Amino acid sequence: MTPATPANTPPPGTGKIAANAGLADEDADDKDADQAERARLLRQAERAPQSALHDRAAASGASAAGNPSGRPAAAQAAPHSADVEGAASTNAEIEAIRSEGLSARQLRMAMRVAQRHGIKATSGLEALRLLRKRGIDPFERSALLDAVQGQPAPTAAAATDPAKSDTSRALTTTEQPPLPRTFRQPAPPAQAEPDAGSKAVSRRQAEIAKIQRDIASRRRRRLALLAARLMVFVLLPTFLAGWYFYRVATPLYATHTDFVIQQADASNAGPPGLGGLFSGTGLATSQDSVTVQSYLQSREAMRRLDAEEGFKAHFQDPRIDPLRRLAMDASDEAAYRLYSRHVQISYDPTEGVVRMEVIAADPETSERFARALIRYAEEQVDRLTQRLRENQMRDAQASFERAEERTVEAQMRVLEMQERFQVLSSEVEVSLLTQQITTLEGQLNQERLSLEDLLANPRPNAARVAQAERRIAALEGQVTALRGSLTQGGAGSASLARVQREMIMAEADVQTRQLLLAQSLQQLEAARIEAARQVRYLSMGVSPIAPDEATYPRRFENTALAFLIFAGVYLMISMTVSILREQVTS
């Protein structure tokens, strides 16, 4: 007999829809699927005895109808006794499959594939055993699609023997051995079978439509939940942030200033060196620029600005929005944090420029704060090298003053000697005495010549000879007295030689002190030049000018940034939750 067409064959065109529905249904909630599977197993366990009796009766009727030779049914039921003998091997196969450690989801998939192939089993292990016995792998995608479409994949035995393909629809249970193979009878002449087939097709289409509606409703529910989560965690916070930036935030005005710290150009005042190569460049004043930047960002600058310009009082104004307003009893740390946000200072080492941005609630106050900070920066620049310059000038000035005092002392000592010895100049006195001695010696020689002339006469004039002798004796006495005054001192007076030596020593000391004084003066001038070279100047590149439009907040940019931040946080949390859920369920 030829097997009849199954009544549950789906109409053409519905296979792909059913496949898609089945694949989408595989990813449904595992908890609901487990509950449905347990309920189905309980119902099958209750119906198992009745279905077994019904199948036995149907098999007996079929064997009687297909046995025209009149052989007893026991002869045809002989295979049943053989299957009873193979029950032990069946249990062993089930235990082997159980030892593989398959998940509940894989067992449910095997049950679905077995149902699509017309195999009835009470458990997933039994379904997997029967499918493997037919050479069907329920975990392949092609087998899953065929199972969803209701078209069993033909095996090699079914392709060669059509009768074996019909045996795939034999009913098997674990309680009893398999019954003899049965064949569907051809439809009677009445129109009941087509009506039953059309009803099965209609029922199948209704089930597919129900599955599609369930999938669509589930998708709509998931989309609604996703939209609700996005609304709560992304769009609503972004809306609140935009409302704050556009409606609540106080407009703030920023004043920009650029200045550079320069070194005095003293290269022409001193000898050239390596220091002149970097003078006037950013490398020569980089440390000073960094120091000024650190000072302007310090608590000292904030306290001075508050004491002189009222920094705290300005940001405690009730007109400022609550998020930016400074509390009335705010501490210095809170004020310093606000100061750090509203006074931005940066240094560009490539150009040596210090850029400053001062933010306030009105443009006039912003400009006033900027000019005050520039004044503080100039004072700080002056104090950077003031100590070095003072030390250099102080040492040079002290050395010059000491040299000047000693020079004056030496000159006073020479003056005192001149007054004590009553000698204006020892050299002059010696020259005068020397001239006198020379003159007297010349006269003495002249008188001696005259005396010799008188004595050369045979009869010299005695009066004239005596007079010449007296004059010679007087001149000799004067010469001797003058010579004695040069080396010998008189009563209470020093010799001229001693006076001359002391005067020369005093004058030499004066000359030495004058030389040292000149050197000290030269050192003082060099120190003054070096001090002038150490001077720093703050030059304004961009003067502070009050803006006429609000600089902050940047409404659109801040709102877009808030949206990106909230979206990124939501995406990270969602991915983390999904990964954790996948790890827990697997």
Coordinates of C-alpha atoms in Angstrom, one line a residue:
M1 CA 0.0 0.0 0.0
T2 CA 1.2 3.5 -0.8
P3 CA 1.4 5.8 2.2
A4 CA -1.2 8.6 2.3
T5 CA -0.3 12.2 2.3
P6 CA 0.1 13.5 5.9
A7 CA -2.7 15.7 7.0
N8 CA -0.4 18.2 8.8
T9 CA 1.6 19.2 5.6
P10 CA 1.8 23.0 5.5
P11 CA 0.7 24.9 2.4
P12 CA 3.4 26.3 0.1
G13 CA 4.8 29.7 1.1
T14 CA 4.5 29.2 4.8
G15 CA 7.7 27.3 5.3
K16 CA 10.0 30.3 5.5
I17 CA 7.6 32.2 7.7
A18 CA 7.4 29.2 10.1
A19 CA 11.2 28.9 10.0
N20 CA 11.7 32.5 10.9
A21 CA 9.1 32.2 13.6
G22 CA 10.7 29.1 15.0
L23 CA 14.2 30.6 15.0
A24 CA 12.9 33.7 16.8
D25 CA 11.0 31.6 19.2
E26 CA 14.3 29.8 20.2
D27 CA 15.5 33.0 21.8
A28 CA 12.4 33.5 23.9
D29 CA 12.4 33.5 27.6
D30 CA 13.8 30.2 29.0
K31 CA 11.7 30.3 32.1
D32 CA 8.4 30.2 30.2
A33 CA 9.7 27.5 27.9
D34 CA 10.7 25.3 30.8
Q35 CA 7.3 25.6 32.5
A36 CA 5.5 24.8 29.2
E37 CA 7.8 21.8 28.7
R38 CA 7.2 20.4 32.2
A39 CA 3.4 20.8 31.7
R40 CA 3.6 19.1 28.3
L41 CA 5.5 16.2 29.7
L42 CA 3.0 15.8 32.5
R43 CA 0.1 15.7 30.0
Q44 CA 1.9 13.2 27.8
A45 CA 2.6 11.0 30.8
E46 CA -1.1 11.0 31.7
R47 CA -2.1 10.2 28.1
A48 CA 0.6 7.6 27.5
P49 CA -1.5 4.4 28.5
Q50 CA -4.6 5.5 26.5
S51 CA -2.6 6.3 23.4
A52 CA -0.8 3.0 23.7
L53 CA -4.0 1.0 23.8
H54 CA -5.4 3.1 20.9
D55 CA -2.3 2.5 18.8
R56 CA -2.4 -1.3 19.5
A57 CA -6.0 -1.4 18.3
A58 CA -5.2 0.5 15.2
A59 CA -2.2 -1.7 14.5
S60 CA -4.4 -4.8 14.9
G61 CA -7.0 -3.4 12.5
A62 CA -4.3 -2.5 10.0
S63 CA -2.7 -5.9 10.2
A64 CA -6.1 -7.7 9.7
A65 CA -6.9 -5.5 6.7
G66 CA -3.5 -6.1 5.1
N67 CA -3.4 -9.9 5.7
P68 CA -5.4 -11.4 2.9
S69 CA -3.6 -14.7 3.3
G70 CA -5.3 -15.3 6.7
R71 CA -2.0 -15.7 8.6
P72 CA -2.3 -15.2 12.4
A73 CA -1.4 -11.8 13.8
A74 CA 1.1 -13.4 16.1
A75 CA 3.2 -14.2 13.1
Q76 CA 3.2 -10.6 12.1
A77 CA 3.8 -9.4 15.7
A78 CA 7.0 -11.3 15.9
P79 CA 9.1 -8.2 15.6
H80 CA 7.4 -6.8 18.7
S81 CA 9.0 -9.5 20.8
A82 CA 12.4 -8.7 19.3
D83 CA 12.0 -5.0 20.3
V84 CA 11.2 -6.2 23.8
E85 CA 14.5 -8.0 23.9
G86 CA 16.2 -4.7 22.8
A87 CA 14.8 -2.6 25.7
A88 CA 18.0 -3.0 27.6
S89 CA 20.0 -1.6 24.8
T90 CA 17.6 1.3 24.5
N91 CA 18.1 2.2 28.2
A92 CA 21.9 2.0 27.7
E93 CA 21.7 4.4 24.7
I94 CA 19.6 6.8 26.8
E95 CA 22.1 6.7 29.7
A96 CA 24.9 7.4 27.2
I97 CA 23.0 10.4 25.8
R98 CA 22.4 11.6 29.4
S99 CA 26.1 11.4 30.2
E100 CA 26.8 13.9 27.4
G101 CA 25.5 16.7 29.6
L102 CA 23.2 18.4 27.1
S103 CA 21.4 21.5 28.2
A104 CA 17.6 21.8 28.5
R105 CA 17.5 24.0 25.5
Q106 CA 19.2 21.4 23.3
L107 CA 16.7 18.7 24.6
R108 CA 13.8 20.9 23.8
M109 CA 15.2 21.5 20.3
A110 CA 15.5 17.7 19.8
M111 CA 11.8 17.3 20.9
R112 CA 10.7 19.9 18.3
V113 CA 12.7 18.2 15.6
A114 CA 11.3 14.8 16.5
Q115 CA 7.7 16.2 16.5
R116 CA 8.3 17.6 13.0
H117 CA 9.5 14.2 11.8
G118 CA 6.5 12.4 13.2
I119 CA 8.4 10.9 16.1
K120 CA 6.6 10.8 19.4
A121 CA 8.8 10.6 22.5
T122 CA 8.2 11.3 26.2
S123 CA 11.5 13.0 26.8
G124 CA 14.2 14.9 25.0
L125 CA 16.7 12.0 25.6
E126 CA 14.3 9.6 23.9
A127 CA 13.7 12.0 21.0
L128 CA 17.5 12.5 20.5
R129 CA 18.0 8.7 20.6
L130 CA 15.4 8.1 17.9
L131 CA 16.7 11.0 15.7
R132 CA 20.2 9.7 15.9
K133 CA 19.0 6.2 15.1
R134 CA 17.5 7.7 11.8
G135 CA 20.7 9.6 11.1
I136 CA 19.3 13.1 11.8
D137 CA 21.3 15.7 13.8
P138 CA 18.7 18.0 15.5
F139 CA 21.4 20.6 16.1
E140 CA 22.2 21.4 12.5
R141 CA 20.6 24.5 11.0
S142 CA 19.2 22.7 8.0
A143 CA 17.5 20.1 10.2
L144 CA 16.1 22.9 12.4
L145 CA 14.6 24.7 9.4
D146 CA 13.2 21.4 8.0
A147 CA 11.7 20.7 11.4
V148 CA 10.1 24.2 11.6
Q149 CA 8.7 23.8 8.0
G150 CA 7.3 20.3 8.9
Q151 CA 9.3 18.5 6.1
P152 CA 11.4 15.7 7.5
A153 CA 14.8 15.2 5.8
P154 CA 14.9 11.9 4.0
T155 CA 17.7 9.5 5.1
A156 CA 19.6 7.0 2.9
A157 CA 17.3 4.1 4.0
A158 CA 14.2 6.1 3.2
A159 CA 15.4 7.0 -0.2
T160 CA 16.0 3.4 -1.2
D161 CA 12.9 1.9 0.5
P162 CA 9.7 3.9 0.6
A163 CA 8.3 1.6 3.3
K164 CA 11.2 2.5 5.6
S165 CA 10.3 6.2 5.2
D166 CA 6.8 5.5 6.4
T167 CA 8.2 3.8 9.5
S168 CA 9.4 7.2 10.7
R169 CA 5.8 7.9 11.7
A170 CA 5.6 4.8 13.9
L171 CA 4.7 5.6 17.5
T172 CA 7.4 4.8 20.1
T173 CA 7.2 5.0 23.9
T174 CA 9.5 4.2 26.7
E175 CA 6.9 2.3 28.7
Q176 CA 6.4 -0.4 26.0
P177 CA 8.3 -1.9 23.1
P178 CA 7.6 -0.4 19.7
L179 CA 4.5 -1.6 18.0
P180 CA 4.5 -3.1 14.5
R181 CA 4.8 -0.7 11.6
T182 CA 1.5 0.7 10.4
F183 CA 0.4 2.3 7.1
R184 CA -2.1 5.0 6.5
Q185 CA -5.2 3.8 4.7
P186 CA -6.3 5.6 1.5
A187 CA -9.0 8.1 1.9
P188 CA -12.6 6.7 1.5
P189 CA -14.7 7.9 -1.3
A190 CA -16.5 10.3 1.0
Q191 CA -15.2 13.9 1.2
A192 CA -14.3 13.6 4.9
E193 CA -10.5 13.3 4.3
P194 CA -10.2 16.4 2.2
D195 CA -12.3 18.2 4.8
A196 CA -10.0 16.9 7.6
G197 CA -6.9 18.0 5.6
S198 CA -8.3 21.5 4.9
K199 CA -9.1 21.8 8.6
A200 CA -5.6 20.7 9.5
V201 CA -4.2 23.2 7.0
S202 CA -6.4 25.9 8.4
R203 CA -5.5 25.0 12.0
R204 CA -1.8 25.1 11.0
Q205 CA -2.2 28.5 9.4
A206 CA -4.0 29.7 12.5
E207 CA -1.1 28.4 14.7
I208 CA 1.4 30.1 12.4
A209 CA -0.5 33.4 12.5
K210 CA -0.8 33.1 16.3
I211 CA 3.0 32.6 16.5
Q212 CA 3.6 35.5 14.3
R213 CA 1.3 37.7 16.3
D214 CA 3.0 36.6 19.5
I215 CA 6.4 37.4 18.0
A216 CA 5.2 40.8 16.8
S217 CA 3.6 41.6 20.1
R218 CA 6.8 40.5 21.9
R219 CA 8.9 42.7 19.6
R220 CA 6.6 45.6 20.1
R221 CA 6.8 45.1 23.9
R222 CA 10.6 45.0 23.7
L223 CA 10.7 48.1 21.6
A224 CA 8.4 49.8 24.0
L225 CA 10.5 48.8 26.9
L226 CA 13.7 50.0 25.0
A227 CA 12.0 53.3 24.2
A228 CA 11.0 53.7 27.8
R229 CA 14.5 53.0 29.1
L230 CA 16.0 55.4 26.6
M231 CA 13.4 58.0 27.6
V232 CA 14.2 57.6 31.3
F233 CA 17.9 57.2 31.2
V234 CA 19.0 59.2 28.2
L235 CA 16.4 61.6 26.8
L236 CA 15.0 62.9 30.1
P237 CA 18.4 63.7 31.6
T238 CA 19.4 65.3 28.3
F239 CA 16.3 67.4 28.4
L240 CA 16.9 68.5 31.9
A241 CA 20.5 69.4 31.1
G242 CA 19.3 71.4 28.0
W243 CA 16.6 73.1 30.1
Y244 CA 19.3 74.2 32.6
F245 CA 21.7 75.5 30.0
Y246 CA 19.0 77.4 28.0
R247 CA 16.8 78.6 30.9
V248 CA 18.5 78.5 34.2
A249 CA 22.3 78.9 33.7
T250 CA 23.6 82.4 34.3
P251 CA 25.5 84.0 31.4
L252 CA 29.2 84.3 32.1
Y253 CA 31.6 86.7 30.4
A254 CA 35.3 85.8 29.8
T255 CA 38.1 88.3 29.4
H256 CA 41.2 87.1 27.5
T257 CA 44.7 88.4 28.1
D258 CA 48.1 87.4 26.7
F259 CA 51.4 88.6 28.2
V260 CA 55.0 87.6 28.0
I261 CA 57.9 87.9 30.5
Q262 CA 61.0 89.5 28.9
Q263 CA 64.6 89.9 30.2
A264 CA 66.5 93.2 30.0
D265 CA 68.9 93.4 27.0
A266 CA 72.2 94.2 28.7
S267 CA 74.5 92.5 26.1
N268 CA 76.1 95.7 25.1
A269 CA 77.0 96.6 28.7
G270 CA 79.2 93.7 29.4
P271 CA 81.4 91.2 27.6
P272 CA 79.6 88.8 25.2
G273 CA 79.0 85.2 26.4
L274 CA 76.7 82.3 26.1
G275 CA 74.1 84.2 28.2
G276 CA 73.6 86.6 25.4
L277 CA 72.6 83.8 23.0
F278 CA 69.4 83.1 24.9
S279 CA 68.6 86.6 26.1
G280 CA 65.3 87.9 25.0
T281 CA 64.0 84.4 24.1
G282 CA 61.5 82.1 25.8
L283 CA 64.2 79.8 27.1
A284 CA 65.7 82.6 29.2
T285 CA 62.4 83.3 31.0
S286 CA 60.6 79.9 30.9
Q287 CA 61.1 79.4 34.7
D288 CA 59.8 82.9 35.4
S289 CA 56.7 82.3 33.3
V290 CA 56.0 79.0 35.0
T291 CA 56.5 80.6 38.4
V292 CA 54.1 83.5 37.5
Q293 CA 51.5 81.0 36.2
S294 CA 51.8 79.0 39.5
Y295 CA 51.4 82.1 41.6
L296 CA 48.3 83.3 39.7
Q297 CA 46.7 79.9 40.3
S298 CA 47.6 79.8 44.0
R299 CA 45.4 80.4 47.0
E300 CA 47.5 83.5 47.8
A301 CA 46.4 85.2 44.6
M302 CA 42.7 84.1 45.3
R303 CA 42.8 85.6 48.8
R304 CA 44.4 88.8 47.6
L305 CA 41.8 89.1 44.8
D306 CA 39.1 88.6 47.3
A307 CA 40.5 91.1 49.8
E308 CA 41.0 93.8 47.2
E309 CA 38.3 93.2 44.6
G310 CA 35.7 91.1 46.4
F311 CA 35.9 87.8 44.6
K312 CA 33.6 85.9 47.0
A313 CA 31.0 88.6 47.2
H314 CA 30.7 88.7 43.5
F315 CA 29.9 85.0 43.1
Q316 CA 27.6 85.1 46.2
D317 CA 25.2 87.4 44.3
P318 CA 21.6 85.9 44.4
R319 CA 21.3 86.6 40.7
I320 CA 23.7 83.8 39.9
D321 CA 22.1 80.4 39.4
P322 CA 22.3 77.9 42.3
L323 CA 24.8 75.6 40.7
R324 CA 27.3 78.3 40.1
R325 CA 26.6 80.4 43.2
L326 CA 29.0 80.4 46.1
A327 CA 27.4 79.8 49.5
M328 CA 27.3 82.7 52.0
D329 CA 29.3 80.7 54.5
A330 CA 31.7 79.1 52.0
S331 CA 35.2 78.2 53.1
D332 CA 38.4 79.2 51.4
E333 CA 38.7 75.8 49.8
A334 CA 35.3 76.1 48.2
A335 CA 36.2 79.6 47.0
Y336 CA 39.5 78.3 45.7
R337 CA 37.7 75.5 43.7
L338 CA 35.5 78.1 42.2
Y339 CA 38.5 80.4 41.5
S340 CA 40.3 77.5 39.7
R341 CA 37.3 77.0 37.4
H342 CA 36.8 80.7 36.6
V343 CA 40.5 81.7 36.2
Q344 CA 42.2 79.7 33.5
I345 CA 45.9 80.3 32.9
S346 CA 48.1 78.4 30.4
Y347 CA 51.7 78.7 29.3
D348 CA 52.9 78.0 25.7
P349 CA 56.6 77.0 26.0
T350 CA 57.2 77.2 22.3
E351 CA 56.3 80.9 22.2
G352 CA 56.8 81.8 25.8
V353 CA 53.3 83.4 26.0
V354 CA 51.1 83.2 29.1
R355 CA 47.4 83.2 28.3
M356 CA 44.8 84.1 30.9
E357 CA 41.1 83.8 30.8
V358 CA 39.0 85.4 33.6
I359 CA 35.3 84.5 33.9
A360 CA 32.7 86.6 35.8
A361 CA 29.0 87.2 35.8
D362 CA 29.3 90.6 34.2
P363 CA 31.9 92.0 31.7
E364 CA 33.1 94.9 33.9
T365 CA 33.9 92.7 36.8
S366 CA 35.7 90.2 34.5
E367 CA 37.9 93.0 33.1
R368 CA 38.6 94.3 36.7
F369 CA 39.6 90.9 37.9
A370 CA 41.9 90.5 34.9
R371 CA 43.7 93.8 35.4
A372 CA 44.1 93.0 39.1
L373 CA 45.7 89.7 38.3
I374 CA 48.0 91.3 35.8
R375 CA 49.1 93.7 38.5
Y376 CA 49.8 90.8 40.8
A377 CA 51.9 89.2 38.1
E378 CA 54.0 92.3 37.6
E379 CA 54.8 92.5 41.2
Q380 CA 55.6 88.8 41.3
V381 CA 58.0 89.3 38.3
D382 CA 59.7 92.2 40.2
R383 CA 60.2 90.1 43.3
L384 CA 61.7 87.1 41.4
T385 CA 65.2 88.7 40.9
Q386 CA 65.0 91.4 43.5
R387 CA 66.8 89.5 46.2
L388 CA 69.6 88.5 43.7
R389 CA 70.0 92.1 42.5
E390 CA 70.0 93.4 46.1
N391 CA 72.7 90.9 47.2
Q392 CA 74.9 91.8 44.2
M393 CA 74.6 95.5 44.7
R394 CA 75.0 95.3 48.5
D395 CA 78.3 93.4 48.3
A396 CA 79.7 95.7 45.7
Q397 CA 78.6 98.8 47.5
A398 CA 80.1 97.6 50.8
S399 CA 83.4 96.9 49.1
F400 CA 83.5 100.4 47.6
E401 CA 82.6 102.1 50.8
R402 CA 85.4 100.3 52.7
A403 CA 88.0 101.2 50.0
E404 CA 86.8 104.8 50.2
E405 CA 87.1 105.0 54.0
R406 CA 90.6 103.6 53.9
T407 CA 91.7 106.0 51.2
V408 CA 90.5 108.9 53.3
E409 CA 92.3 107.5 56.3
A410 CA 95.5 107.3 54.4
Q411 CA 95.2 110.9 53.1
M412 CA 94.5 112.1 56.6
R413 CA 97.6 110.4 57.9
V414 CA 99.7 112.2 55.2
L415 CA 98.1 115.5 56.2
E416 CA 98.9 114.9 59.9
M417 CA 102.5 114.2 59.0
Q418 CA 102.8 117.4 57.0
E419 CA 101.4 119.4 59.9
R420 CA 103.7 117.7 62.5
F421 CA 106.9 118.0 60.5
Q422 CA 105.9 121.3 59.0
V423 CA 106.9 119.9 55.6
L424 CA 104.7 120.3 52.6
S425 CA 106.7 117.8 50.6
S426 CA 109.7 115.9 51.6
E427 CA 111.0 115.9 48.1
V428 CA 110.8 119.7 47.9
E429 CA 112.7 120.0 51.3
V430 CA 115.4 117.7 50.2
S431 CA 115.7 119.4 46.8
L432 CA 116.0 122.8 48.6
L433 CA 118.7 121.6 51.0
T434 CA 120.5 119.9 48.2
Q435 CA 120.5 123.2 46.2
Q436 CA 121.8 125.1 49.2
I437 CA 124.6 122.7 49.8
T438 CA 125.5 122.8 46.2
T439 CA 125.6 126.6 46.2
L440 CA 127.6 126.7 49.4
E441 CA 130.0 124.2 48.0
G442 CA 130.4 126.2 44.9
Q443 CA 131.2 129.4 47.0
L444 CA 133.6 127.3 49.2
N445 CA 135.5 126.2 46.2
Q446 CA 135.7 129.7 44.9
E447 CA 137.0 131.0 48.2
R448 CA 139.6 128.2 48.3
L449 CA 140.8 129.2 44.9
S450 CA 141.0 132.8 46.0
L451 CA 143.0 131.8 49.1
E452 CA 145.4 129.8 47.0
D453 CA 145.9 132.8 44.8
L454 CA 146.7 135.0 47.8
L455 CA 149.1 132.4 49.2
A456 CA 150.8 132.1 45.9
N457 CA 152.2 135.7 46.2
P458 CA 155.7 135.9 47.8
R459 CA 154.4 138.4 50.3
P460 CA 150.7 137.7 50.7
N461 CA 148.4 140.2 52.4
A462 CA 147.8 138.7 55.8
A463 CA 144.5 140.5 56.3
R464 CA 143.2 139.3 53.1
V465 CA 144.4 135.8 53.8
A466 CA 142.8 135.7 57.2
Q467 CA 139.6 137.0 55.7
A468 CA 139.6 134.3 53.1
E469 CA 140.3 131.7 55.7
R470 CA 137.4 132.9 57.8
R471 CA 135.0 132.8 54.8
I472 CA 136.2 129.3 53.9
A473 CA 135.6 128.1 57.5
A474 CA 132.1 129.7 57.6
L475 CA 131.1 128.0 54.3
E476 CA 132.4 124.7 55.5
G477 CA 130.4 125.0 58.7
Q478 CA 127.2 125.8 56.8
V479 CA 127.7 122.9 54.4
T480 CA 128.4 120.6 57.4
A481 CA 125.2 121.9 59.2
L482 CA 123.1 121.4 56.1
R483 CA 124.4 117.9 55.5
G484 CA 123.8 117.1 59.2
S485 CA 120.1 118.3 58.9
L486 CA 119.5 115.8 56.1
T487 CA 120.4 112.7 58.3
Q488 CA 120.5 113.9 61.8
G489 CA 117.6 115.5 63.7
G490 CA 117.9 118.3 66.0
A491 CA 116.5 118.7 69.5
G492 CA 112.8 117.7 69.4
S493 CA 112.8 117.4 65.6
A494 CA 113.3 114.4 63.2
S495 CA 115.8 114.2 60.5
L496 CA 114.8 115.1 57.0
A497 CA 115.6 111.6 55.8
R498 CA 113.1 110.1 58.4
V499 CA 110.5 112.7 57.5
Q500 CA 111.0 112.0 53.8
R501 CA 110.7 108.2 54.3
E502 CA 107.6 108.5 56.4
M503 CA 106.1 110.9 53.9
I504 CA 106.9 108.5 51.0
M505 CA 105.3 105.5 52.8
A506 CA 102.2 107.5 53.6
E507 CA 101.9 108.7 50.0
A508 CA 102.4 105.2 48.8
D509 CA 99.6 104.0 51.1
V510 CA 97.4 106.8 49.6
Q511 CA 98.1 105.6 46.1
T512 CA 97.3 102.0 47.0
R513 CA 94.0 103.0 48.6
Q514 CA 93.2 105.1 45.6
L515 CA 93.9 102.1 43.3
L516 CA 91.7 99.8 45.4
L517 CA 89.0 102.5 45.4
A518 CA 89.1 102.5 41.6
Q519 CA 88.8 98.7 41.5
S520 CA 85.8 98.8 43.9
L521 CA 84.2 101.4 41.8
Q522 CA 84.6 99.2 38.7
Q523 CA 83.1 96.2 40.6
L524 CA 80.2 98.4 41.6
E525 CA 79.5 99.3 38.1
A526 CA 79.7 95.6 36.9
A527 CA 77.3 94.6 39.7
R528 CA 75.0 97.4 38.6
I529 CA 75.1 96.1 35.0
E530 CA 74.5 92.5 36.1
A531 CA 71.6 93.6 38.3
A532 CA 70.1 95.4 35.3
R533 CA 70.5 92.3 33.3
Q534 CA 68.6 90.3 35.9
V535 CA 65.6 92.6 35.6
R536 CA 62.3 91.0 34.2
Y537 CA 59.6 92.9 32.5
L538 CA 56.0 91.9 31.9
S539 CA 54.9 92.9 28.4
M540 CA 51.3 92.9 27.4
G541 CA 50.4 91.2 24.1
V542 CA 46.7 91.3 24.4
S543 CA 45.2 93.8 26.9
P544 CA 42.1 92.8 28.9
I545 CA 38.9 94.2 27.2
A546 CA 35.4 93.6 28.6
P547 CA 33.3 91.4 26.2
D548 CA 29.9 92.6 25.0
E549 CA 28.4 89.0 24.6
A550 CA 28.2 86.1 27.0
T551 CA 30.9 83.5 26.5
Y552 CA 29.5 80.7 28.7
P553 CA 27.5 78.5 28.8
R554 CA 27.8 77.0 25.3
R555 CA 24.2 75.8 25.3
F556 CA 24.2 73.5 22.2
E557 CA 27.6 72.0 22.8
N558 CA 27.0 71.3 26.4
T559 CA 23.6 69.7 25.6
A560 CA 25.1 67.5 22.9
L561 CA 27.9 66.5 25.3
A562 CA 25.4 65.6 28.0
F563 CA 23.5 63.4 25.5
L564 CA 26.6 61.6 24.5
I565 CA 27.6 61.0 28.1
F566 CA 24.2 59.7 29.1
A567 CA 24.0 57.5 26.0
G568 CA 27.5 56.1 26.6
V569 CA 26.7 55.3 30.2
Y570 CA 23.4 53.6 29.3
L571 CA 25.1 51.6 26.5
M572 CA 27.9 50.4 28.9
I573 CA 25.4 49.4 31.6
S574 CA 23.2 47.6 29.0
M575 CA 26.1 45.6 27.6
T576 CA 27.3 44.7 31.1
V577 CA 23.8 43.5 32.1
S578 CA 23.5 41.5 28.9
I579 CA 26.9 39.8 29.3
L580 CA 26.1 38.9 33.0
R581 CA 22.7 37.5 32.0
E582 CA 24.3 35.4 29.2
Q583 CA 26.9 34.1 31.7
V584 CA 24.2 33.2 34.3
T585 CA 21.9 31.5 31.8
S586 CA 24.6 29.5 30.2

